[in-house]
JSON list of C-alpha atoms in Angstrom, two decimals:
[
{"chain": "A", "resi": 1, "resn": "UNK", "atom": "CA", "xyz": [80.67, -67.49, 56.53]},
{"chain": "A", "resi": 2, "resn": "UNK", "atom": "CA", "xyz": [81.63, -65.24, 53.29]},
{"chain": "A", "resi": 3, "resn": "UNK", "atom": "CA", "xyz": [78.89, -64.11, 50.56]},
{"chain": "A", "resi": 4, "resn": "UNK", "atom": "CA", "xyz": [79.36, -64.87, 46.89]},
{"chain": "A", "resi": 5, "resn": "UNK", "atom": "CA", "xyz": [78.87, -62.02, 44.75]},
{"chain": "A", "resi": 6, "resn": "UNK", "atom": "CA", "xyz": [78.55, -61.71, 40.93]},
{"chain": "A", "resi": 7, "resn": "UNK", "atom": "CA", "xyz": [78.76, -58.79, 39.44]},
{"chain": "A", "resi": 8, "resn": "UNK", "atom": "CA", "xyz": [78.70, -57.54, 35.51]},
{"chain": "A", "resi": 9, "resn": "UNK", "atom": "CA", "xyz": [75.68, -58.65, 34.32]},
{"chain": "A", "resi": 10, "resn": "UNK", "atom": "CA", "xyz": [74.21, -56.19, 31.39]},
{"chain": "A", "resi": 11, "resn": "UNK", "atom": "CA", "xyz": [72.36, -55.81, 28.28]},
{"chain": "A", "resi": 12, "resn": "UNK", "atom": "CA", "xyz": [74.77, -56.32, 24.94]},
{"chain": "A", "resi": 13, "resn": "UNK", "atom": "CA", "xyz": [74.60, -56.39, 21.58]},
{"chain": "A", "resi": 14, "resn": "UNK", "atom": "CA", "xyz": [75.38, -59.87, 20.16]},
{"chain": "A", "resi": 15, "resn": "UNK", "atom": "CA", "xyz": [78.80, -60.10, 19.14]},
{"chain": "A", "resi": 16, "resn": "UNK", "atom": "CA", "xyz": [79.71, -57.93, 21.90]},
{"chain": "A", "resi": 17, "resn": "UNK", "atom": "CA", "xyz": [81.74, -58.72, 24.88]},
{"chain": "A", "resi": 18, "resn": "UNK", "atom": "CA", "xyz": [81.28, -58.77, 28.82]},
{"chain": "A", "resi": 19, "resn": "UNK", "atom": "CA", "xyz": [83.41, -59.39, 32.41]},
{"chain": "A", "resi": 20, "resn": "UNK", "atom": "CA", "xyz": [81.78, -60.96, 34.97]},
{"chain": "A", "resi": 21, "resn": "UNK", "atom": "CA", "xyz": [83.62, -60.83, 38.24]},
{"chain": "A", "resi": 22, "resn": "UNK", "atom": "CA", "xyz": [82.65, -63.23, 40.93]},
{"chain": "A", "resi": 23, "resn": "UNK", "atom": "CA", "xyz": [84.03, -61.93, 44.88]},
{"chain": "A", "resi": 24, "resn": "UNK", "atom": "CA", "xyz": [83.64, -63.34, 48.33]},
{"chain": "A", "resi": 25, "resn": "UNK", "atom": "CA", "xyz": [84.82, -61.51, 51.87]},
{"chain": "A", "resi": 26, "resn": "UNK", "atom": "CA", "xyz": [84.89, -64.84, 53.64]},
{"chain": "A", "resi": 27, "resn": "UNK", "atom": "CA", "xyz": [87.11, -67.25, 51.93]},
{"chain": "A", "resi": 28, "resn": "UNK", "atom": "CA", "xyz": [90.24, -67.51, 49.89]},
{"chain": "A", "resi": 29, "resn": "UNK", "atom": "CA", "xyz": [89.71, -68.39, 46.12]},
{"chain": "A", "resi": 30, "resn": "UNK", "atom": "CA", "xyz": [92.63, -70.32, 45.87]},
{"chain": "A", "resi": 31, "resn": "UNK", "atom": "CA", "xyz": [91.94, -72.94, 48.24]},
{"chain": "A", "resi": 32, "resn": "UNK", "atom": "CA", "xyz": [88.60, -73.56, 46.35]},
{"chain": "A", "resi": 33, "resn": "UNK", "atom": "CA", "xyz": [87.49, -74.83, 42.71]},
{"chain": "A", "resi": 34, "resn": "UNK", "atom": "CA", "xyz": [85.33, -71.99, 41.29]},
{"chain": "A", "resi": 35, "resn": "UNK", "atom": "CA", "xyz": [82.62, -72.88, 39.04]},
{"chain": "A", "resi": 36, "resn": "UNK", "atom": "CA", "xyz": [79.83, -70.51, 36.75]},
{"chain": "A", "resi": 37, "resn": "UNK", "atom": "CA", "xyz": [76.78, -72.27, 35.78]},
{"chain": "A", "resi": 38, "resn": "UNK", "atom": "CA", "xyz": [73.81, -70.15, 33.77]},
{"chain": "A", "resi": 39, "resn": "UNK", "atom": "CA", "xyz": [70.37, -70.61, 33.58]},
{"chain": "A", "resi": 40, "resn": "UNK", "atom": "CA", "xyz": [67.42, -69.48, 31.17]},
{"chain": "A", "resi": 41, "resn": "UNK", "atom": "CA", "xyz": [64.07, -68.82, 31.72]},
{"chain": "A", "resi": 42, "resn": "UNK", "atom": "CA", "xyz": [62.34, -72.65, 31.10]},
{"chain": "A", "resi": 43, "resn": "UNK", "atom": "CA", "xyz": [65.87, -74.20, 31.36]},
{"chain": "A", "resi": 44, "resn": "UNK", "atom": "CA", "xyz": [67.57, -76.38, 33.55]},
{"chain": "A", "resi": 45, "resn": "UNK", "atom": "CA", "xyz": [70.96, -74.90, 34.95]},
{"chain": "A", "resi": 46, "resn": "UNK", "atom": "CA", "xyz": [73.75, -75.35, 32.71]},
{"chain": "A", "resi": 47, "resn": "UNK", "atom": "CA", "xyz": [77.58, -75.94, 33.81]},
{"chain": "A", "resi": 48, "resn": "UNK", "atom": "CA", "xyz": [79.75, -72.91, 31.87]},
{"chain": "A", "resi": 49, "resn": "UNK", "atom": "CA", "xyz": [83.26, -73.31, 33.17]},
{"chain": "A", "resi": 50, "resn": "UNK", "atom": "CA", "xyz": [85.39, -74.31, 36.03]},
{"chain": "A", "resi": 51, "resn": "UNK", "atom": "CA", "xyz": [88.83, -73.33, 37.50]},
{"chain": "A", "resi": 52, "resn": "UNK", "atom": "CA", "xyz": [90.32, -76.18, 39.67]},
{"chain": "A", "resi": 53, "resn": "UNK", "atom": "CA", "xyz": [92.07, -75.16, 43.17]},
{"chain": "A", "resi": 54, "resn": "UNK", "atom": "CA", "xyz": [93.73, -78.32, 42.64]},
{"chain": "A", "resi": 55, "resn": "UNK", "atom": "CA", "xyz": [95.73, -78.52, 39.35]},
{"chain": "A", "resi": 56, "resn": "UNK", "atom": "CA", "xyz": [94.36, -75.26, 38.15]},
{"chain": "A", "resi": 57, "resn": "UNK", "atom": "CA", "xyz": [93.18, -76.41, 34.91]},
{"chain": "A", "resi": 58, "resn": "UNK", "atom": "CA", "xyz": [89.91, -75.13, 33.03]},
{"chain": "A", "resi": 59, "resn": "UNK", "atom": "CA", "xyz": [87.18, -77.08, 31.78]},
{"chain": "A", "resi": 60, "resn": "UNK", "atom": "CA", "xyz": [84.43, -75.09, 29.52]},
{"chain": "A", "resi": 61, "resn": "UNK", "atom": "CA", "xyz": [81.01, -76.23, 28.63]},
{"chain": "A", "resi": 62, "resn": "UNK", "atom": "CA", "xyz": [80.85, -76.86, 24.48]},
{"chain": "A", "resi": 63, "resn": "UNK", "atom": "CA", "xyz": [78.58, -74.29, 23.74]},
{"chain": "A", "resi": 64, "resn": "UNK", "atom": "CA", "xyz": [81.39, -71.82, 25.17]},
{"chain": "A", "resi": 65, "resn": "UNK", "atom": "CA", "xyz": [84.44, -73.26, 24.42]},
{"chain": "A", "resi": 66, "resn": "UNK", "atom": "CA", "xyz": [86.83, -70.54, 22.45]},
{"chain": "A", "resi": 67, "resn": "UNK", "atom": "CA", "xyz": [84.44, -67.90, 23.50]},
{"chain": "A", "resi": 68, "resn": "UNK", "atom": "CA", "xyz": [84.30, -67.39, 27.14]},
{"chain": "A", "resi": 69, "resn": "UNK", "atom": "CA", "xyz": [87.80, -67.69, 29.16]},
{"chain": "A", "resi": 70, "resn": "UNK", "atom": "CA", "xyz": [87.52, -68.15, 33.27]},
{"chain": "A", "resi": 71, "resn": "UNK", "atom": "CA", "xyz": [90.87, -66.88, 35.28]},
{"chain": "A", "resi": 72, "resn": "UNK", "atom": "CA", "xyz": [91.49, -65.87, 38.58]},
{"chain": "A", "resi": 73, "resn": "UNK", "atom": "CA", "xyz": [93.06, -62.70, 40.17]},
{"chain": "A", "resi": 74, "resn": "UNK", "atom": "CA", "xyz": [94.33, -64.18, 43.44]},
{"chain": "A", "resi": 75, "resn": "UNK", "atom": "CA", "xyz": [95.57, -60.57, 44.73]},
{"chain": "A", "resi": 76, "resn": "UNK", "atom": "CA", "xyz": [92.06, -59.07, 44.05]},
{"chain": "A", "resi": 77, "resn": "UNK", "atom": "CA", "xyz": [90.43, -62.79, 45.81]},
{"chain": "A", "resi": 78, "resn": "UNK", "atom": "CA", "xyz": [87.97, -62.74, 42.15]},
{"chain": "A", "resi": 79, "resn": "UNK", "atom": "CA", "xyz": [87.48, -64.98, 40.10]},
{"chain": "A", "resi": 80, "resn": "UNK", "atom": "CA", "xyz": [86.25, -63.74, 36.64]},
{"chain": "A", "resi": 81, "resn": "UNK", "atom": "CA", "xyz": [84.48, -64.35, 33.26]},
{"chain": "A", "resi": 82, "resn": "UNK", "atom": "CA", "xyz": [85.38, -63.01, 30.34]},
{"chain": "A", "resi": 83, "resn": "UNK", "atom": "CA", "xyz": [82.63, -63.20, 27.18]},
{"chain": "A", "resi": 84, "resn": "UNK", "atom": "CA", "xyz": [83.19, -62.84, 24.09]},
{"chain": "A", "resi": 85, "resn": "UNK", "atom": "CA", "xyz": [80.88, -62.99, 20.54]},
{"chain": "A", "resi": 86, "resn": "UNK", "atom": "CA", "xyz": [78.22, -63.04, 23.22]},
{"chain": "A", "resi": 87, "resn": "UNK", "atom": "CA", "xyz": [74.80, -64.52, 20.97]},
{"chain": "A", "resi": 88, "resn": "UNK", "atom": "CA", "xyz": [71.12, -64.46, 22.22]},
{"chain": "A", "resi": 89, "resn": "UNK", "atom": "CA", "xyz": [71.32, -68.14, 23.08]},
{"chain": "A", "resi": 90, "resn": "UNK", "atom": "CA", "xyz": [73.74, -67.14, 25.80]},
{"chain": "A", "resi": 91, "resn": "UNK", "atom": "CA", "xyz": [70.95, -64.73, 27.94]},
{"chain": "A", "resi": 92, "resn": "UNK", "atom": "CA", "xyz": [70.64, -66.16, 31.49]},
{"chain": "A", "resi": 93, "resn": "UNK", "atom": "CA", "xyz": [71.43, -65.56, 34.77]},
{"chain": "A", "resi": 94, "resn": "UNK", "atom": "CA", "xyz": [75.09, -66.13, 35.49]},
{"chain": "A", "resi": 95, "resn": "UNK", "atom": "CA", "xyz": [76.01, -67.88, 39.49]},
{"chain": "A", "resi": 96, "resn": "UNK", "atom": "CA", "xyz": [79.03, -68.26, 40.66]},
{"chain": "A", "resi": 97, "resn": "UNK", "atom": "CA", "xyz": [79.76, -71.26, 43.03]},
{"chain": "A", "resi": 98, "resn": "UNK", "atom": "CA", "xyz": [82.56, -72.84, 45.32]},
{"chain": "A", "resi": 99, "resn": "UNK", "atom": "CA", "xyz": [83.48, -75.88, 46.64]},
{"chain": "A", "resi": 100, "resn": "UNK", "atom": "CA", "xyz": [86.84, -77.58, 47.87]},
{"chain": "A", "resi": 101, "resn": "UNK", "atom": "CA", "xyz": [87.16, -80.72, 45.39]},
{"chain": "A", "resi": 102, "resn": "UNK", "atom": "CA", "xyz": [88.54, -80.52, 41.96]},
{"chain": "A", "resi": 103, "resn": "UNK", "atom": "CA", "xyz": [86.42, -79.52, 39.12]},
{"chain": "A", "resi": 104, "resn": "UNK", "atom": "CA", "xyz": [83.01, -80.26, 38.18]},
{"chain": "A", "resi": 105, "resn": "UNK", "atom": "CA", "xyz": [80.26, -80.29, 36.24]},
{"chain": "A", "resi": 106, "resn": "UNK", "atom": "CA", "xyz": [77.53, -80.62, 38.64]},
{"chain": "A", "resi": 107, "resn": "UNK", "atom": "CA", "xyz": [76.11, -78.34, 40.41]},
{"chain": "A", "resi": 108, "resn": "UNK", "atom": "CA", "xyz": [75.35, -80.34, 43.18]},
{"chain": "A", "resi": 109, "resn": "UNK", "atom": "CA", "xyz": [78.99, -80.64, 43.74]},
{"chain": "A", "resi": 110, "resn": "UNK", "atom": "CA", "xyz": [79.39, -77.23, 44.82]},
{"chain": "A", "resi": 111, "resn": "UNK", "atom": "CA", "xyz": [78.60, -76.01, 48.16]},
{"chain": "A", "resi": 112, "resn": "UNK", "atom": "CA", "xyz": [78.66, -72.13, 48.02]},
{"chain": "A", "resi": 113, "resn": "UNK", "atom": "CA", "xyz": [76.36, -70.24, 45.60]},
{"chain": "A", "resi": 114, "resn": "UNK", "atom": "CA", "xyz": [75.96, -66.30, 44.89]},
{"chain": "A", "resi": 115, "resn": "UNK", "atom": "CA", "xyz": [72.77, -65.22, 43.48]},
{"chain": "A", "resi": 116, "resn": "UNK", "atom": "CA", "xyz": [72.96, -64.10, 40.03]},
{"chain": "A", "resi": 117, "resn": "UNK", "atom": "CA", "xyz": [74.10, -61.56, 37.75]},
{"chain": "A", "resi": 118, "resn": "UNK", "atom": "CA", "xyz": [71.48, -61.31, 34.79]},
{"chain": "A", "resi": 119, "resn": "UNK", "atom": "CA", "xyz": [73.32, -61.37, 31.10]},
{"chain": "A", "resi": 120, "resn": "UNK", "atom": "CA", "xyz": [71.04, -60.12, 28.38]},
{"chain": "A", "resi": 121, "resn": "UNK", "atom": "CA", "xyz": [72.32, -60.72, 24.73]},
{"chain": "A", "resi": 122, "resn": "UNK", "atom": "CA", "xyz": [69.62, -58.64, 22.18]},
{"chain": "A", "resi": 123, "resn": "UNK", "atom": "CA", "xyz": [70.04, -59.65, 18.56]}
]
């Protein structure tokens, strides 16, 4: 089995930008939908985005949408996040996950989980 493995978590400014970059040695992106969720400290995890293997299409969570943008690089096998006007609310830890159905919102639909990058937004 292939490892999950997030990587571009930092400390930013808010209204800055950051990439996260999600990678795994064992499977083939394309044949999977890839999904980042976030959570707080004190919060329940929170779906961010999705990228379906199936019909390709992205699906964003509302408190994202026009801000973050989720795309693959199917030479590279990565799938990555790209953050924009980053704000304080938006602090977590970011996970990657994969599964083999179309997209989703819940995270119990997906079967494959890295294990964080931490985001920090300061204000």
């Amino acid at each position: 089995q292939g490892h999950l493995v997030e990587s571009g978590g930092a400390l930013v400014q808010a209204g800055g930008s950051l990439t996260l970059s999600c990678a795994d040695s064992g499977r083939t992106f394309a044949s999977y939908t890839i999904a980042w969720f976030r959570q707080a400290p004190g919060k329940e995890r929170e779906f961010v985005t999705c990228i379906s293997s199936g019909s390709g299409i992205t699906y964003y969570s509302d408190s994202v949408k026009g801000r973050f943008t989720v795309s693959r690089d199917i030479a590279k096998n990565t799938v990555s996040l790209r953050m924009n006007a980053l704000k304080p609310e938006d602090t977590a830890v970011y996970y990657c996950a994969a599964h083999q159905g179309t997209g989703s919102r819940w995270d119990t639909d997906y079967n494959y989980w890295g294990q964080g990058t931490q985001v920090t937004v300061s204000s």
